Short mmCIF file of N, CA and C in Angstrom, two decimals:
data_model
loop_
_atom_site.label_atom_id
_atom_site.label_comp_id
_atom_site.label_asym_id
_atom_site.label_seq_id
_atom_site.Cartn_x
_atom_site.Cartn_y
_atom_site.Cartn_z
N VAL V 1 5.92 20.11 17.99
CA VAL V 1 6.22 18.85 17.33
C VAL V 1 7.21 18.03 18.15
N PHE V 2 8.23 18.69 18.67
CA PHE V 2 9.26 17.96 19.44
C PHE V 2 8.70 17.41 20.80
N ASN V 3 7.79 18.20 21.40
CA ASN V 3 7.11 17.73 22.63
C ASN V 3 6.35 16.50 22.35
N LYS V 4 5.54 16.53 21.22
CA LYS V 4 4.74 15.33 20.90
C LYS V 4 5.62 14.12 20.60
N ALA V 5 6.74 14.36 19.94
CA ALA V 5 7.67 13.26 19.57
C ALA V 5 8.24 12.67 20.83
N GLN V 6 8.53 13.47 21.83
CA GLN V 6 9.01 12.93 23.11
C GLN V 6 8.02 12.00 23.76
N GLU V 7 6.73 12.26 23.51
CA GLU V 7 5.65 11.46 24.10
C GLU V 7 5.32 10.28 23.20
N GLY V 8 6.02 10.12 22.06
CA GLY V 8 5.78 9.01 21.19
C GLY V 8 4.83 9.25 20.06
N ASP V 9 4.35 10.48 19.93
CA ASP V 9 3.39 10.86 18.88
C ASP V 9 4.21 11.53 17.72
N PHE V 10 4.36 10.73 16.63
CA PHE V 10 5.12 11.23 15.46
C PHE V 10 4.19 11.63 14.31
N SER V 11 2.95 11.96 14.60
CA SER V 11 2.00 12.25 13.54
C SER V 11 2.22 13.62 12.92
N ALA V 12 2.80 14.55 13.64
CA ALA V 12 2.98 15.89 13.10
C ALA V 12 4.31 16.07 12.40
N ARG V 13 4.30 16.84 11.33
CA ARG V 13 5.55 17.16 10.61
C ARG V 13 6.04 18.47 11.11
N TYR V 14 7.35 18.66 11.10
CA TYR V 14 7.99 19.92 11.39
C TYR V 14 7.82 20.83 10.18
N ASP V 15 7.31 22.03 10.35
CA ASP V 15 7.07 22.96 9.25
C ASP V 15 8.36 23.70 8.86
N GLU V 16 9.04 23.17 7.84
CA GLU V 16 10.32 23.76 7.38
C GLU V 16 10.09 25.07 6.68
N GLY V 17 8.91 25.30 6.15
CA GLY V 17 8.64 26.53 5.41
C GLY V 17 8.64 27.79 6.25
N ALA V 18 8.44 27.59 7.53
CA ALA V 18 8.35 28.79 8.41
C ALA V 18 9.75 29.32 8.77
N ASP V 19 10.78 28.55 8.53
CA ASP V 19 12.13 28.92 8.87
C ASP V 19 12.80 29.66 7.72
N GLN V 20 13.38 30.86 8.03
CA GLN V 20 14.05 31.66 7.01
C GLN V 20 15.50 31.23 6.87
N MET V 21 16.16 30.92 7.98
CA MET V 21 17.57 30.57 7.91
C MET V 21 17.78 29.19 8.52
N PRO V 22 18.76 28.44 8.00
CA PRO V 22 18.99 27.11 8.56
C PRO V 22 19.67 27.13 9.93
N ASP V 23 18.96 27.54 10.95
CA ASP V 23 19.52 27.58 12.31
C ASP V 23 19.46 26.13 12.88
N PRO V 24 20.00 25.95 14.04
CA PRO V 24 20.02 24.56 14.61
C PRO V 24 18.66 23.92 14.72
N VAL V 25 17.60 24.69 15.03
CA VAL V 25 16.24 24.13 15.14
C VAL V 25 15.74 23.62 13.76
N THR V 26 16.03 24.43 12.75
CA THR V 26 15.65 24.01 11.39
C THR V 26 16.37 22.74 10.97
N VAL V 27 17.66 22.67 11.26
CA VAL V 27 18.44 21.48 10.96
C VAL V 27 17.85 20.27 11.65
N ILE V 28 17.57 20.39 12.92
CA ILE V 28 16.97 19.29 13.68
C ILE V 28 15.56 18.97 13.15
N GLY V 29 14.79 19.98 12.81
CA GLY V 29 13.45 19.77 12.24
C GLY V 29 13.52 19.01 10.93
N ARG V 30 14.48 19.35 10.08
CA ARG V 30 14.58 18.64 8.81
C ARG V 30 15.00 17.19 9.03
N ALA V 31 15.95 16.93 9.96
CA ALA V 31 16.38 15.64 10.29
C ALA V 31 15.20 14.84 10.86
N TYR V 32 14.40 15.47 11.70
CA TYR V 32 13.22 14.81 12.24
C TYR V 32 12.27 14.39 11.14
N ASN V 33 12.01 15.26 10.17
CA ASN V 33 11.09 14.92 9.09
C ASN V 33 11.65 13.73 8.26
N LYS V 34 12.95 13.71 7.98
CA LYS V 34 13.51 12.56 7.25
C LYS V 34 13.38 11.30 8.05
N MET V 35 13.69 11.35 9.36
CA MET V 35 13.57 10.14 10.17
C MET V 35 12.10 9.71 10.28
N ARG V 36 11.21 10.65 10.41
CA ARG V 36 9.77 10.34 10.52
C ARG V 36 9.31 9.62 9.24
N ALA V 37 9.72 10.12 8.12
CA ALA V 37 9.34 9.48 6.85
C ALA V 37 9.89 8.06 6.75
N HIS V 38 11.14 7.92 7.19
CA HIS V 38 11.79 6.58 7.14
C HIS V 38 11.06 5.63 8.08
N LEU V 39 10.77 6.06 9.28
CA LEU V 39 10.10 5.24 10.24
C LEU V 39 8.66 4.87 9.78
N GLU V 40 8.00 5.82 9.18
CA GLU V 40 6.65 5.60 8.63
C GLU V 40 6.71 4.53 7.60
N ALA V 41 7.70 4.56 6.70
CA ALA V 41 7.83 3.56 5.66
C ALA V 41 8.07 2.18 6.27
N ILE V 42 8.88 2.13 7.27
CA ILE V 42 9.15 0.83 7.92
C ILE V 42 7.93 0.28 8.62
N VAL V 43 7.20 1.14 9.32
CA VAL V 43 6.10 0.69 10.10
C VAL V 43 4.81 0.37 9.20
N LEU V 44 4.67 1.05 8.11
CA LEU V 44 3.46 0.92 7.32
C LEU V 44 3.60 0.08 6.10
N THR V 45 4.82 -0.42 5.77
CA THR V 45 5.03 -1.09 4.55
C THR V 45 5.39 -2.60 4.80
N ASP V 46 4.81 -3.43 3.97
CA ASP V 46 5.13 -4.88 4.02
C ASP V 46 6.44 -5.05 3.25
N PRO V 47 7.47 -5.54 3.94
CA PRO V 47 8.76 -5.61 3.23
C PRO V 47 8.81 -6.64 2.08
N LEU V 48 7.98 -7.64 2.10
CA LEU V 48 7.99 -8.61 1.00
C LEU V 48 7.39 -8.07 -0.28
N SER V 49 6.19 -7.54 -0.17
CA SER V 49 5.44 -7.09 -1.42
C SER V 49 5.76 -5.70 -1.78
N GLY V 50 6.17 -4.86 -0.85
CA GLY V 50 6.35 -3.42 -1.12
C GLY V 50 5.08 -2.64 -1.02
N CYS V 51 3.98 -3.38 -0.71
CA CYS V 51 2.66 -2.68 -0.52
C CYS V 51 2.59 -2.22 0.93
N PHE V 52 1.61 -1.39 1.21
CA PHE V 52 1.35 -1.04 2.58
C PHE V 52 0.88 -2.31 3.34
N ASN V 53 1.10 -2.36 4.65
CA ASN V 53 0.65 -3.52 5.43
C ASN V 53 -0.73 -3.16 6.06
N ARG V 54 -1.19 -4.02 6.98
CA ARG V 54 -2.49 -3.82 7.60
C ARG V 54 -2.54 -2.53 8.39
N ARG V 55 -1.49 -2.22 9.12
CA ARG V 55 -1.43 -0.94 9.82
C ARG V 55 -1.55 0.23 8.87
N GLY V 56 -0.88 0.11 7.69
CA GLY V 56 -1.03 1.15 6.70
C GLY V 56 -2.46 1.23 6.17
N LEU V 57 -3.10 0.08 5.99
CA LEU V 57 -4.47 0.11 5.55
C LEU V 57 -5.38 0.81 6.56
N ASN V 58 -5.19 0.49 7.83
CA ASN V 58 -6.02 1.15 8.86
C ASN V 58 -5.83 2.64 8.84
N GLN V 59 -4.64 3.14 8.77
CA GLN V 59 -4.35 4.60 8.80
C GLN V 59 -4.79 5.27 7.49
N LEU V 60 -4.38 4.71 6.36
CA LEU V 60 -4.60 5.41 5.12
C LEU V 60 -6.03 5.28 4.65
N ALA V 61 -6.71 4.16 4.92
CA ALA V 61 -8.11 4.03 4.57
C ALA V 61 -8.98 5.05 5.31
N GLU V 62 -8.69 5.28 6.54
CA GLU V 62 -9.43 6.27 7.28
C GLU V 62 -9.26 7.64 6.67
N ARG V 63 -8.02 7.95 6.25
CA ARG V 63 -7.75 9.25 5.63
C ARG V 63 -8.50 9.34 4.29
N GLU V 64 -8.46 8.27 3.49
CA GLU V 64 -9.08 8.31 2.16
C GLU V 64 -10.63 8.35 2.28
N VAL V 65 -11.18 7.67 3.24
CA VAL V 65 -12.64 7.73 3.43
C VAL V 65 -13.01 9.10 3.81
N SER V 66 -12.31 9.74 4.70
CA SER V 66 -12.64 11.16 5.09
C SER V 66 -12.52 12.08 3.93
N ARG V 67 -11.49 11.89 3.15
CA ARG V 67 -11.33 12.73 1.92
C ARG V 67 -12.46 12.55 0.92
N ALA V 68 -12.88 11.32 0.75
CA ALA V 68 -13.96 11.03 -0.18
C ALA V 68 -15.25 11.63 0.32
N VAL V 69 -15.52 11.54 1.64
CA VAL V 69 -16.76 12.12 2.21
C VAL V 69 -16.73 13.64 2.02
N ARG V 70 -15.63 14.28 2.34
CA ARG V 70 -15.49 15.74 2.19
C ARG V 70 -15.71 16.16 0.75
N GLY V 71 -15.11 15.42 -0.18
CA GLY V 71 -15.18 15.78 -1.56
C GLY V 71 -16.38 15.19 -2.32
N LYS V 72 -17.21 14.48 -1.57
CA LYS V 72 -18.39 13.79 -2.15
C LYS V 72 -18.00 12.94 -3.36
N LYS V 73 -16.91 12.18 -3.22
CA LYS V 73 -16.46 11.28 -4.21
C LYS V 73 -16.59 9.86 -3.81
N ASN V 74 -16.73 8.95 -4.73
CA ASN V 74 -16.80 7.54 -4.45
C ASN V 74 -15.42 6.96 -4.29
N ILE V 75 -15.29 5.89 -3.45
CA ILE V 75 -14.10 5.14 -3.37
C ILE V 75 -14.57 3.68 -3.47
N ALA V 76 -13.60 2.85 -3.88
CA ALA V 76 -13.92 1.43 -3.99
C ALA V 76 -12.78 0.63 -3.34
N VAL V 77 -13.06 -0.56 -2.91
CA VAL V 77 -12.08 -1.49 -2.34
C VAL V 77 -12.11 -2.76 -3.16
N LEU V 78 -10.99 -3.16 -3.59
CA LEU V 78 -10.82 -4.48 -4.28
C LEU V 78 -10.09 -5.38 -3.35
N ALA V 79 -10.70 -6.53 -3.02
CA ALA V 79 -10.04 -7.54 -2.22
C ALA V 79 -9.63 -8.68 -3.21
N ILE V 80 -8.31 -8.86 -3.31
CA ILE V 80 -7.76 -9.79 -4.28
C ILE V 80 -7.17 -10.99 -3.54
N ASP V 81 -7.58 -12.16 -3.99
CA ASP V 81 -7.03 -13.40 -3.47
C ASP V 81 -6.39 -14.14 -4.59
N VAL V 82 -5.14 -14.58 -4.41
CA VAL V 82 -4.45 -15.33 -5.41
C VAL V 82 -4.90 -16.78 -5.33
N ASP V 83 -5.59 -17.26 -6.34
CA ASP V 83 -6.07 -18.63 -6.40
C ASP V 83 -4.93 -19.59 -6.64
N HIS V 84 -4.97 -20.73 -5.96
CA HIS V 84 -4.00 -21.82 -6.14
C HIS V 84 -2.63 -21.49 -5.52
N PHE V 85 -2.53 -20.49 -4.72
CA PHE V 85 -1.26 -20.05 -4.18
C PHE V 85 -0.67 -21.10 -3.20
N LYS V 86 -1.56 -21.74 -2.43
CA LYS V 86 -1.13 -22.73 -1.48
C LYS V 86 -0.36 -23.84 -2.18
N ALA V 87 -0.86 -24.29 -3.35
CA ALA V 87 -0.23 -25.30 -4.09
C ALA V 87 1.22 -24.91 -4.52
N ILE V 88 1.42 -23.62 -4.81
CA ILE V 88 2.75 -23.15 -5.15
C ILE V 88 3.71 -23.29 -3.95
N ASN V 89 3.24 -22.84 -2.80
CA ASN V 89 4.04 -22.98 -1.60
C ASN V 89 4.33 -24.46 -1.26
N ASP V 90 3.28 -25.26 -1.41
CA ASP V 90 3.44 -26.71 -1.04
C ASP V 90 4.35 -27.46 -1.99
N THR V 91 4.29 -27.13 -3.24
CA THR V 91 5.07 -27.89 -4.23
C THR V 91 6.45 -27.26 -4.55
N LEU V 92 6.50 -25.97 -4.61
CA LEU V 92 7.71 -25.28 -5.03
C LEU V 92 8.47 -24.61 -3.85
N GLY V 93 7.83 -24.53 -2.68
CA GLY V 93 8.53 -23.99 -1.49
C GLY V 93 8.13 -22.54 -1.22
N HIS V 94 8.24 -22.21 0.03
CA HIS V 94 7.84 -20.86 0.47
C HIS V 94 8.73 -19.76 -0.05
N GLN V 95 9.99 -20.03 -0.31
CA GLN V 95 10.87 -19.01 -0.86
C GLN V 95 10.37 -18.66 -2.29
N PHE V 96 10.05 -19.71 -3.06
CA PHE V 96 9.51 -19.41 -4.39
C PHE V 96 8.18 -18.72 -4.29
N GLY V 97 7.37 -19.12 -3.34
CA GLY V 97 6.10 -18.46 -3.05
C GLY V 97 6.24 -17.00 -2.80
N ASP V 98 7.28 -16.64 -2.02
CA ASP V 98 7.61 -15.25 -1.72
C ASP V 98 7.89 -14.47 -3.03
N GLU V 99 8.60 -15.10 -3.91
CA GLU V 99 8.92 -14.44 -5.20
C GLU V 99 7.66 -14.21 -6.02
N VAL V 100 6.76 -15.24 -5.95
CA VAL V 100 5.46 -15.09 -6.64
C VAL V 100 4.68 -13.95 -6.05
N LEU V 101 4.63 -13.82 -4.73
CA LEU V 101 3.89 -12.70 -4.10
C LEU V 101 4.46 -11.39 -4.52
N LYS V 102 5.80 -11.27 -4.55
CA LYS V 102 6.41 -10.01 -5.00
C LYS V 102 5.98 -9.66 -6.43
N ALA V 103 5.98 -10.68 -7.32
CA ALA V 103 5.62 -10.44 -8.72
C ALA V 103 4.12 -10.10 -8.84
N VAL V 104 3.29 -10.77 -8.05
CA VAL V 104 1.86 -10.46 -8.10
C VAL V 104 1.67 -9.02 -7.65
N ALA V 105 2.29 -8.62 -6.54
CA ALA V 105 2.11 -7.23 -6.05
C ALA V 105 2.55 -6.25 -7.08
N THR V 106 3.65 -6.54 -7.79
CA THR V 106 4.13 -5.67 -8.86
C THR V 106 3.12 -5.63 -9.97
N ALA V 107 2.55 -6.76 -10.34
CA ALA V 107 1.55 -6.78 -11.40
C ALA V 107 0.30 -5.98 -11.04
N VAL V 108 -0.12 -6.07 -9.76
CA VAL V 108 -1.25 -5.32 -9.30
C VAL V 108 -1.00 -3.84 -9.33
N ARG V 109 0.16 -3.42 -8.85
CA ARG V 109 0.52 -1.98 -8.89
C ARG V 109 0.57 -1.50 -10.34
N GLY V 110 1.11 -2.34 -11.22
CA GLY V 110 1.25 -1.92 -12.65
C GLY V 110 -0.07 -1.83 -13.37
N ALA V 111 -1.08 -2.55 -12.82
CA ALA V 111 -2.40 -2.56 -13.49
C ALA V 111 -3.37 -1.47 -12.95
N THR V 112 -2.88 -0.71 -11.96
CA THR V 112 -3.73 0.30 -11.36
C THR V 112 -3.13 1.67 -11.53
N ARG V 113 -3.89 2.68 -11.12
CA ARG V 113 -3.41 4.08 -11.26
C ARG V 113 -2.37 4.40 -10.19
N GLY V 114 -1.55 5.38 -10.41
CA GLY V 114 -0.59 5.79 -9.45
C GLY V 114 -1.16 6.33 -8.16
N THR V 115 -2.42 6.77 -8.20
CA THR V 115 -3.09 7.33 -7.03
C THR V 115 -3.76 6.28 -6.20
N ASP V 116 -3.88 5.03 -6.71
CA ASP V 116 -4.54 3.97 -5.96
C ASP V 116 -3.57 3.44 -4.90
N LEU V 117 -4.11 2.95 -3.80
CA LEU V 117 -3.34 2.51 -2.68
C LEU V 117 -3.41 0.96 -2.60
N HIS V 118 -2.23 0.30 -2.39
CA HIS V 118 -2.13 -1.12 -2.38
C HIS V 118 -1.70 -1.61 -1.00
N PHE V 119 -2.34 -2.66 -0.56
CA PHE V 119 -2.08 -3.18 0.81
C PHE V 119 -1.94 -4.69 0.72
N ARG V 120 -1.02 -5.23 1.47
CA ARG V 120 -1.01 -6.70 1.63
C ARG V 120 -1.73 -7.00 2.92
N TRP V 121 -2.86 -7.60 2.79
CA TRP V 121 -3.74 -7.90 3.91
C TRP V 121 -3.15 -9.05 4.73
N GLY V 122 -2.61 -9.99 4.03
CA GLY V 122 -1.97 -11.16 4.69
C GLY V 122 -1.89 -12.27 3.69
N GLY V 123 -0.90 -13.14 3.90
CA GLY V 123 -0.79 -14.29 3.01
C GLY V 123 -0.74 -13.87 1.57
N ASP V 124 -1.70 -14.37 0.80
CA ASP V 124 -1.77 -14.05 -0.64
C ASP V 124 -2.89 -13.09 -0.97
N GLU V 125 -3.28 -12.32 0.02
CA GLU V 125 -4.41 -11.36 -0.17
C GLU V 125 -3.90 -9.93 -0.23
N ILE V 126 -4.34 -9.26 -1.32
CA ILE V 126 -4.00 -7.87 -1.53
C ILE V 126 -5.24 -7.05 -1.61
N VAL V 127 -5.26 -5.86 -1.00
CA VAL V 127 -6.36 -4.98 -1.06
C VAL V 127 -5.92 -3.70 -1.83
N VAL V 128 -6.80 -3.24 -2.68
CA VAL V 128 -6.55 -2.03 -3.43
C VAL V 128 -7.63 -1.05 -3.13
N LEU V 129 -7.30 0.16 -2.76
CA LEU V 129 -8.28 1.22 -2.51
C LEU V 129 -8.19 2.16 -3.70
N LEU V 130 -9.32 2.29 -4.40
CA LEU V 130 -9.39 3.11 -5.57
C LEU V 130 -10.13 4.43 -5.23
N SER V 131 -9.47 5.54 -5.35
CA SER V 131 -10.11 6.84 -5.12
C SER V 131 -10.84 7.32 -6.34
N LYS V 132 -11.80 8.18 -6.18
CA LYS V 132 -12.54 8.76 -7.29
C LYS V 132 -13.05 7.67 -8.24
N ALA V 133 -13.66 6.60 -7.66
CA ALA V 133 -14.05 5.46 -8.39
C ALA V 133 -15.41 5.58 -9.05
N THR V 134 -15.52 5.04 -10.22
CA THR V 134 -16.83 4.91 -10.87
C THR V 134 -17.05 3.41 -11.04
N THR V 135 -18.33 3.02 -11.16
CA THR V 135 -18.61 1.60 -11.29
C THR V 135 -17.85 1.01 -12.50
N ASP V 136 -17.93 1.69 -13.62
CA ASP V 136 -17.23 1.19 -14.78
C ASP V 136 -15.71 1.12 -14.59
N GLY V 137 -15.14 2.16 -13.97
CA GLY V 137 -13.73 2.24 -13.74
C GLY V 137 -13.25 1.11 -12.82
N VAL V 138 -14.05 0.79 -11.80
CA VAL V 138 -13.70 -0.25 -10.86
C VAL V 138 -13.70 -1.60 -11.57
N LEU V 139 -14.68 -1.85 -12.40
CA LEU V 139 -14.73 -3.12 -13.18
C LEU V 139 -13.55 -3.23 -14.10
N VAL V 140 -13.21 -2.15 -14.76
CA VAL V 140 -12.01 -2.11 -15.67
C VAL V 140 -10.76 -2.42 -14.86
N ALA V 141 -10.62 -1.76 -13.70
CA ALA V 141 -9.39 -2.00 -12.88
C ALA V 141 -9.31 -3.42 -12.43
N ALA V 142 -10.43 -4.01 -11.99
CA ALA V 142 -10.40 -5.39 -11.55
C ALA V 142 -10.03 -6.30 -12.71
N GLU V 143 -10.54 -6.10 -13.89
CA GLU V 143 -10.19 -6.96 -15.02
C GLU V 143 -8.73 -6.76 -15.42
N ARG V 144 -8.20 -5.54 -15.34
CA ARG V 144 -6.80 -5.32 -15.64
C ARG V 144 -5.90 -6.06 -14.66
N ILE V 145 -6.30 -6.08 -13.39
CA ILE V 145 -5.56 -6.79 -12.39
C ILE V 145 -5.51 -8.28 -12.65
N ARG V 146 -6.72 -8.82 -12.90
CA ARG V 146 -6.78 -10.27 -13.23
C ARG V 146 -5.94 -10.62 -14.45
N SER V 147 -6.04 -9.78 -15.45
CA SER V 147 -5.28 -10.00 -16.69
C SER V 147 -3.75 -9.95 -16.44
N ALA V 148 -3.33 -8.98 -15.59
CA ALA V 148 -1.90 -8.84 -15.26
C ALA V 148 -1.43 -10.06 -14.49
N ILE V 149 -2.19 -10.60 -13.55
CA ILE V 149 -1.81 -11.76 -12.78
C ILE V 149 -1.78 -12.97 -13.69
N ARG V 150 -2.77 -13.11 -14.58
CA ARG V 150 -2.78 -14.20 -15.52
C ARG V 150 -1.57 -14.17 -16.46
N ALA V 151 -1.22 -12.99 -16.93
CA ALA V 151 -0.09 -12.85 -17.86
C ALA V 151 1.22 -13.19 -17.14
N TYR V 152 1.37 -12.83 -15.93
CA TYR V 152 2.55 -13.19 -15.18
C TYR V 152 2.59 -14.72 -14.97
N ALA V 153 1.45 -15.33 -14.62
CA ALA V 153 1.39 -16.74 -14.40
C ALA V 153 1.78 -17.51 -15.66
N ARG V 154 1.15 -17.07 -16.81
CA ARG V 154 1.47 -17.74 -18.09
C ARG V 154 2.95 -17.62 -18.44
N ALA V 155 3.52 -16.47 -18.27
CA ALA V 155 4.91 -16.24 -18.60
C ALA V 155 5.82 -17.15 -17.74
N GLU V 156 5.43 -17.42 -16.55
CA GLU V 156 6.24 -18.24 -15.62
C GLU V 156 5.87 -19.70 -15.65
N GLY V 157 4.84 -20.06 -16.39
CA GLY V 157 4.35 -21.39 -16.45
C GLY V 157 3.70 -21.91 -15.16
N LEU V 158 3.05 -20.93 -14.49
CA LEU V 158 2.41 -21.28 -13.21
C LEU V 158 0.92 -21.40 -13.38
N HIS V 159 0.32 -22.23 -12.53
CA HIS V 159 -1.13 -22.38 -12.52
C HIS V 159 -1.69 -21.56 -11.37
N LEU V 160 -1.93 -20.30 -11.68
CA LEU V 160 -2.60 -19.49 -10.67
C LEU V 160 -3.42 -18.42 -11.33
N ASP V 161 -4.42 -17.94 -10.59
CA ASP V 161 -5.36 -16.94 -11.07
C ASP V 161 -5.69 -16.09 -9.86
N SER V 162 -6.73 -15.26 -10.01
CA SER V 162 -7.13 -14.43 -8.87
C SER V 162 -8.63 -14.34 -8.80
N SER V 163 -9.11 -14.17 -7.56
CA SER V 163 -10.51 -13.82 -7.36
C SER V 163 -10.51 -12.45 -6.74
N ILE V 164 -11.46 -11.61 -7.18
CA ILE V 164 -11.47 -10.24 -6.74
C ILE V 164 -12.92 -9.89 -6.27
N GLY V 165 -12.99 -9.44 -5.04
CA GLY V 165 -14.25 -8.90 -4.47
C GLY V 165 -14.22 -7.40 -4.56
N ILE V 166 -15.37 -6.83 -4.81
CA ILE V 166 -15.45 -5.40 -5.02
C ILE V 166 -16.48 -4.80 -4.06
N ALA V 167 -16.11 -3.74 -3.38
CA ALA V 167 -17.06 -2.95 -2.54
C ALA V 167 -16.86 -1.50 -2.87
#
């Protein structure tokens, strides 16, 4: 693990379970795991929305697709675009638009299962990866997301909606 880390490969975790006593190597290994998790969060997370970023999508989608193939399970992708978002930025300012994006991301996460993965693709676009998806379940999830975004918009007196593509 440490040799790989020296070469810039932080993909492996230090196996803390193999150590019986907290010797110096174990202490360093535990610190490495904490730092690795912290760096992973920084590198894979969009700081504005709290969703994973594009890099996170690339890494985690590959893992989820492999898992679905192995388990012979379906997965679905929802591509969400916030309608009329440009008008919010243009009329109310980008700082307010950032607050809207945070709220929309929170609404999307609240409308989906804890096992679903959320990504900010860019701008006002959010991607949700649904594991163990059924056709009916995907349609229900998409409608819950649209309803959550609409409810937020109504509560804030905003004119926005969402369009959702499903694959």
